[in-house]
């Protein structure tokens, strides 16, 4: 501290006084000339300090801090170039250009970090479909506006989209339950809110930019089977274009992969239930259950259940092990 005060008294303060006097008497350029005269022999300090700041900047994980330190380092580089006996104007001009680029992106980062307020519907849609994949709230709002987004409701029995209809919108299920129906009008899986809730393809990173210049049609149908279904609806062409223009293809790809995994897990969960439902439909298709359906009791016995336990929906815990097979008389028995 004493050394700094001594420097200020003997060198710094007289130098500032002379520069101020020069500014009053000869103008700002004369003050700069005074500054250059004072520091031109010590300009190497600027390049060393600037490079130390660059070293500090490249070790930053936060982009805002990295760009801020880069601006500071560029200022020291400009000072070094202008303090040369013959000023290096070209490198100094490039340094000014780099500073302007950093300042532009700093402004973008600060704007993205400013808190924004979402209403209840937008907040639910953002948290369920976008937040976990790298989208910021501001980016979500930009996509929502660019894709003419809206929150819609559908009643039970309403088809959200049908097989063969043109693909114009993509939907995300926020509340309720939707049945996916394939081309043969068979139920494939029930979709509930969560992973796998996009009704259709959210984003395909491999599709060409002019993919939506030609008409495309739905290959399956989606039908609301809950008393009420709430949906986030986005125009698919505008959505994909906005994702590419905003540089959000990576985040959108993560969202699509998560959605596909969710659908795969949901279809596996529903597979046994769908199989059993199809068996029951086949058994009662003719309006009666006759001796041909006696295989039901045989299968129950193989699994260790009785018909009475199956009817009650609970197996007797006091009886373990396989049950004896019931008396089964094939339909082709001579005594039939």
Coordinates of C-alpha atoms in Angstrom, one line a residue:
X1 CA 0.0 0.0 0.0
X2 CA 2.8 2.4 0.9
X3 CA 4.5 1.6 -2.5
X4 CA 1.2 2.4 -4.4
X5 CA 0.9 5.7 -2.5
X6 CA 4.5 6.6 -3.3
X7 CA 3.9 5.8 -7.0
X8 CA 0.7 7.9 -7.0
X9 CA 2.5 10.8 -5.4
X10 CA 5.6 10.8 -7.5
X11 CA 4.4 9.6 -10.9
X12 CA 0.6 9.0 -11.1
X13 CA -0.8 12.3 -9.7
X14 CA 1.6 14.6 -11.6
X15 CA 1.0 12.7 -14.8
X16 CA -2.8 12.9 -14.4
X17 CA -2.5 16.7 -13.6
X18 CA -0.4 17.2 -16.7
X19 CA -2.9 15.2 -18.9
X20 CA -5.9 17.2 -17.5
X21 CA -4.0 20.5 -18.1
X22 CA -3.2 19.3 -21.6
X23 CA -6.8 18.4 -22.2
X24 CA -7.9 21.9 -21.2
X25 CA -5.3 23.6 -23.2
X26 CA -4.8 21.5 -26.3
X27 CA -7.8 19.2 -26.5
X28 CA -8.5 15.5 -26.2
X29 CA -6.0 14.5 -28.8
X30 CA -3.3 16.2 -27.0
X31 CA -4.3 14.3 -23.8
X32 CA -4.0 11.0 -25.7
X33 CA -0.6 12.1 -27.0
X34 CA 0.3 12.7 -23.4
X35 CA -0.9 9.3 -22.3
X36 CA 1.0 7.6 -25.1
X37 CA 4.2 9.5 -24.2
X38 CA 3.9 8.3 -20.7
X39 CA 3.1 4.6 -21.4
X40 CA 4.7 3.9 -24.8
X41 CA 7.9 2.6 -23.1
X42 CA 5.8 0.3 -20.9
X43 CA 3.4 -1.0 -23.5
X44 CA 4.6 -4.6 -23.0
X45 CA 2.6 -4.5 -19.7
X46 CA -0.6 -4.3 -21.7
X47 CA 0.1 -7.4 -23.8
X48 CA 1.0 -9.4 -20.8
X49 CA -2.0 -8.4 -18.8
X50 CA -4.3 -9.0 -21.9
X51 CA -2.9 -12.5 -22.4
X52 CA -3.4 -13.3 -18.8
X53 CA -7.0 -12.2 -19.1
X54 CA -7.4 -14.4 -22.2
X55 CA -6.1 -17.4 -20.3
X56 CA -8.6 -16.7 -17.5
X57 CA -11.4 -16.3 -20.1
X58 CA -10.8 -19.7 -21.8
X59 CA -11.2 -21.5 -18.5
X60 CA -14.6 -20.0 -17.9
X61 CA -17.7 -22.3 -18.3
X62 CA -20.2 -19.4 -18.1
X63 CA -20.5 -17.8 -21.6
X64 CA -21.3 -14.4 -20.2
X65 CA -18.1 -14.3 -18.1
X66 CA -16.1 -15.6 -21.0
X67 CA -17.2 -12.9 -23.4
X68 CA -16.9 -10.2 -20.8
X69 CA -13.2 -11.2 -20.1
X70 CA -12.6 -11.4 -23.9
X71 CA -13.8 -7.8 -24.3
X72 CA -11.4 -6.7 -21.5
X73 CA -8.5 -8.6 -23.1
X74 CA -9.2 -7.0 -26.5
X75 CA -9.1 -3.5 -24.9
X76 CA -5.6 -4.2 -23.6
X77 CA -4.6 -5.5 -27.0
X78 CA -5.9 -2.3 -28.7
X79 CA -3.9 -0.2 -26.2
X80 CA -0.8 -2.2 -26.9
X81 CA -1.2 -1.8 -30.7
X82 CA -1.8 2.0 -30.4
X83 CA 1.1 2.6 -28.0
X84 CA 3.7 1.4 -30.5
X85 CA 6.1 4.0 -31.9
X86 CA 4.2 3.6 -35.2
X87 CA 0.6 2.8 -34.2
X88 CA -0.7 -0.5 -35.6
X89 CA -4.1 0.6 -36.8
X90 CA -5.1 -2.6 -38.6
X91 CA -4.8 -4.9 -35.5
X92 CA -6.5 -2.2 -33.4
X93 CA -9.4 -2.0 -35.8
X94 CA -9.8 -5.8 -35.8
X95 CA -9.8 -5.7 -32.0
X96 CA -12.6 -3.1 -32.1
X97 CA -14.6 -5.4 -34.4
X98 CA -14.1 -8.3 -32.1
X99 CA -15.3 -6.2 -29.2
X100 CA -18.4 -5.2 -31.1
X101 CA -19.3 -8.9 -31.8
X102 CA -18.7 -9.8 -28.1
X103 CA -20.9 -6.9 -27.0
X104 CA -23.7 -8.0 -29.3
X105 CA -23.8 -11.5 -27.9
X106 CA -23.4 -10.2 -24.4
X107 CA -26.6 -8.2 -24.9
X108 CA -28.3 -11.4 -26.2
X109 CA -27.2 -13.4 -23.2
X110 CA -28.4 -10.7 -20.8
X111 CA -31.8 -10.5 -22.5
X112 CA -32.2 -14.3 -22.3
X113 CA -31.4 -14.2 -18.6
X114 CA -33.9 -11.6 -17.8
X115 CA -36.8 -13.3 -16.0
X116 CA -40.1 -13.6 -17.9
X117 CA -43.5 -14.5 -16.7
X118 CA -45.6 -17.3 -18.2
X119 CA -49.2 -17.9 -17.6
X120 CA -50.5 -21.2 -16.2
X121 CA -51.1 -22.9 -19.6
X122 CA -47.7 -21.8 -21.1
X123 CA -45.8 -22.7 -17.9
X124 CA -47.4 -26.2 -17.9
X125 CA -46.5 -26.7 -21.6
X126 CA -43.0 -25.5 -21.2
X127 CA -42.2 -27.6 -18.1
X128 CA -43.7 -30.8 -19.6
X129 CA -42.5 -30.6 -23.2
X130 CA -39.5 -28.3 -23.4
X131 CA -37.7 -27.5 -20.2
X132 CA -36.0 -30.8 -19.7
X133 CA -34.4 -30.7 -23.2
X134 CA -32.5 -27.4 -23.1
X135 CA -35.1 -24.8 -24.1
X136 CA -35.2 -21.6 -22.2
X137 CA -38.5 -19.9 -21.4
X138 CA -37.8 -17.2 -23.9
X139 CA -36.9 -19.7 -26.6
X140 CA -40.1 -21.6 -25.9
X141 CA -42.2 -18.4 -26.3
X142 CA -40.4 -17.6 -29.6
X143 CA -41.3 -21.1 -30.9
X144 CA -44.8 -20.8 -29.6
X145 CA -45.3 -17.5 -31.4
X146 CA -43.6 -18.5 -34.6
X147 CA -45.6 -21.7 -34.8
X148 CA -48.9 -19.9 -34.1
X149 CA -49.3 -22.0 -31.0
X150 CA -52.5 -22.3 -28.9
X151 CA -54.0 -24.4 -26.1
X152 CA -57.0 -26.4 -27.2
X153 CA -59.5 -28.8 -25.6
X154 CA -61.2 -31.9 -27.0
X155 CA -64.1 -33.9 -25.7
X156 CA -64.3 -37.6 -25.3
X157 CA -64.7 -39.3 -28.7
X158 CA -63.3 -36.5 -30.7
X159 CA -60.7 -37.3 -33.3
X160 CA -57.7 -34.9 -32.9
X161 CA -56.4 -36.1 -36.3
X162 CA -57.4 -38.9 -38.6
X163 CA -55.4 -41.2 -40.9
X164 CA -55.1 -39.7 -44.3
X165 CA -55.6 -36.1 -43.3
X166 CA -52.9 -33.5 -44.2
X167 CA -50.3 -32.9 -41.6
X168 CA -50.6 -29.3 -40.6
X169 CA -50.4 -29.3 -36.8
X170 CA -48.5 -31.2 -34.2
X171 CA -50.0 -31.7 -30.7
X172 CA -48.7 -32.3 -27.2
X173 CA -51.1 -33.9 -24.7
X174 CA -51.2 -31.8 -21.5
X175 CA -54.1 -33.5 -19.8
X176 CA -56.4 -36.4 -20.4
X177 CA -55.9 -39.6 -22.4
X178 CA -55.6 -40.2 -26.2
X179 CA -55.9 -43.5 -28.1
X180 CA -53.5 -44.1 -31.0
X181 CA -55.3 -46.0 -33.7
X182 CA -53.4 -47.6 -36.6
X183 CA -54.4 -48.0 -40.2
X184 CA -56.5 -51.1 -39.6
X185 CA -58.6 -49.2 -37.0
X186 CA -57.1 -51.2 -34.2
X187 CA -56.0 -49.6 -31.0
X188 CA -52.3 -49.6 -30.6
X189 CA -51.6 -47.7 -27.3
X190 CA -53.2 -45.2 -25.0
X191 CA -51.2 -42.0 -24.6
X192 CA -51.1 -40.1 -21.3
X193 CA -49.3 -36.9 -20.3
X194 CA -45.6 -37.3 -19.8
X195 CA -42.8 -38.9 -22.0
X196 CA -44.2 -39.9 -25.3
X197 CA -47.1 -37.4 -25.3
X198 CA -46.4 -35.8 -28.7
X199 CA -49.2 -36.8 -31.1
X200 CA -47.1 -37.0 -34.2
X201 CA -43.5 -36.3 -34.9
X202 CA -42.1 -33.3 -33.1
X203 CA -38.9 -32.9 -35.0
X204 CA -36.8 -35.0 -37.4
X205 CA -33.2 -33.7 -37.7
X206 CA -32.6 -35.7 -40.9
X207 CA -35.4 -34.2 -42.9
X208 CA -34.5 -31.7 -45.7
X209 CA -35.2 -28.1 -45.3
X210 CA -37.9 -28.3 -48.1
X211 CA -39.6 -31.3 -46.5
X212 CA -42.8 -29.5 -45.9
X213 CA -43.0 -27.9 -49.3
X214 CA -44.9 -30.9 -50.4
X215 CA -48.1 -32.3 -48.7
X216 CA -47.7 -35.0 -46.0
X217 CA -50.5 -37.1 -44.5
X218 CA -51.1 -38.7 -41.1
X219 CA -50.5 -42.5 -41.1
X220 CA -52.4 -43.1 -37.8
X221 CA -55.3 -41.5 -36.0
X222 CA -55.5 -40.0 -32.5
X223 CA -58.8 -40.0 -30.5
X224 CA -59.6 -38.4 -27.2
X225 CA -60.9 -41.1 -24.8
X226 CA -61.0 -39.0 -21.6
X227 CA -63.8 -36.6 -20.5
X228 CA -61.5 -33.8 -21.5
X229 CA -58.2 -33.6 -23.3
X230 CA -56.1 -30.4 -23.2
X231 CA -53.5 -30.0 -26.0
X232 CA -50.7 -27.7 -27.0
X233 CA -51.1 -27.2 -30.7
X234 CA -48.3 -26.0 -33.0
X235 CA -48.1 -25.4 -36.8
X236 CA -45.6 -28.1 -37.8
X237 CA -44.0 -26.3 -40.8
X238 CA -43.5 -23.0 -39.0
X239 CA -42.2 -24.9 -35.9
X240 CA -39.5 -26.8 -37.8
X241 CA -38.4 -23.7 -39.6
X242 CA -38.2 -21.7 -36.4
X243 CA -36.2 -24.5 -34.7
X244 CA -33.6 -24.4 -37.4
X245 CA -33.4 -20.7 -37.6
X246 CA -32.9 -20.4 -33.9
X247 CA -30.2 -23.1 -33.8
X248 CA -32.3 -25.3 -31.5
X249 CA -32.0 -28.5 -33.6
X250 CA -29.9 -30.2 -30.9
X251 CA -32.4 -29.5 -28.2
X252 CA -35.3 -30.5 -30.4
X253 CA -33.6 -33.8 -31.3
X254 CA -33.3 -34.6 -27.5
X255 CA -37.0 -33.9 -27.1
X256 CA -37.8 -36.2 -30.0
X257 CA -35.6 -39.0 -28.7
X258 CA -37.2 -38.7 -25.3
X259 CA -40.7 -38.8 -26.9
X260 CA -39.8 -42.0 -28.9
X261 CA -38.6 -43.8 -25.8
X262 CA -41.7 -42.8 -24.0
X263 CA -43.9 -44.2 -26.7
X264 CA -41.8 -47.4 -26.8
X265 CA -42.2 -47.9 -23.1
X266 CA -45.9 -47.1 -23.2
X267 CA -46.5 -49.6 -26.1
X268 CA -44.7 -52.4 -24.1
X269 CA -46.8 -51.6 -21.1
X270 CA -50.0 -51.9 -23.1
X271 CA -49.1 -55.0 -25.1
X272 CA -50.4 -57.6 -22.7
X273 CA -53.6 -55.6 -22.0
X274 CA -54.3 -55.2 -25.7
X275 CA -53.7 -58.9 -26.3
X276 CA -56.1 -59.9 -23.5
X277 CA -58.7 -57.4 -24.7
X278 CA -58.5 -58.9 -28.2
X279 CA -58.9 -62.4 -26.8
X280 CA -62.1 -61.4 -24.9
X281 CA -63.5 -59.7 -28.0
X282 CA -62.9 -62.9 -30.0
X283 CA -64.5 -65.0 -27.3
X284 CA -67.8 -63.0 -27.1
X285 CA -67.9 -62.0 -30.7
X286 CA -70.8 -64.4 -31.4
X287 CA -72.8 -63.3 -28.4
X288 CA -72.2 -66.5 -26.3
X289 CA -69.4 -68.4 -24.6
X290 CA -69.6 -72.1 -25.5
X291 CA -67.4 -75.1 -24.9
X292 CA -64.8 -73.9 -27.4
X293 CA -63.9 -71.3 -24.8
X294 CA -63.1 -74.0 -22.2
X295 CA -59.4 -73.4 -23.0
X296 CA -59.8 -70.4 -20.7
X297 CA -60.1 -72.8 -17.7
X298 CA -57.2 -74.9 -18.9
X299 CA -54.9 -71.8 -19.1
X300 CA -56.0 -70.7 -15.7
X301 CA -55.1 -74.1 -14.3
X302 CA -51.7 -74.0 -15.9
X303 CA -51.1 -70.7 -14.2
X304 CA -52.2 -72.1 -10.8
X305 CA -55.6 -70.3 -10.7
X306 CA -59.1 -71.6 -10.4
X307 CA -62.1 -70.2 -12.2
X308 CA -63.5 -69.0 -8.8
X309 CA -60.3 -67.2 -8.0
X310 CA -60.3 -65.5 -11.4
X311 CA -63.9 -64.4 -11.0
X312 CA -63.1 -62.9 -7.6
X313 CA -60.0 -61.2 -8.9
X314 CA -57.8 -62.6 -6.1
X315 CA -55.9 -65.8 -5.7
X316 CA -56.2 -67.8 -2.4
X317 CA -53.0 -67.1 -0.5
X318 CA -53.3 -70.3 1.5
X319 CA -53.1 -72.5 -1.6
X320 CA -49.8 -72.6 -3.5
X321 CA -48.5 -74.5 -6.4
X322 CA -50.2 -75.5 -9.6
X323 CA -53.8 -76.6 -9.5
X324 CA -54.8 -79.9 -11.1
X325 CA -56.1 -79.5 -14.6
X326 CA -59.9 -79.6 -14.9
X327 CA -61.7 -82.4 -16.7
X328 CA -61.3 -81.3 -20.3
X329 CA -63.2 -83.1 -23.1
X330 CA -62.0 -82.3 -26.6
X331 CA -64.6 -81.3 -29.1
X332 CA -63.5 -84.2 -31.3
X333 CA -64.1 -86.9 -28.5
X334 CA -66.1 -89.9 -29.7
X335 CA -68.3 -89.6 -26.6
X336 CA -69.1 -85.9 -27.3

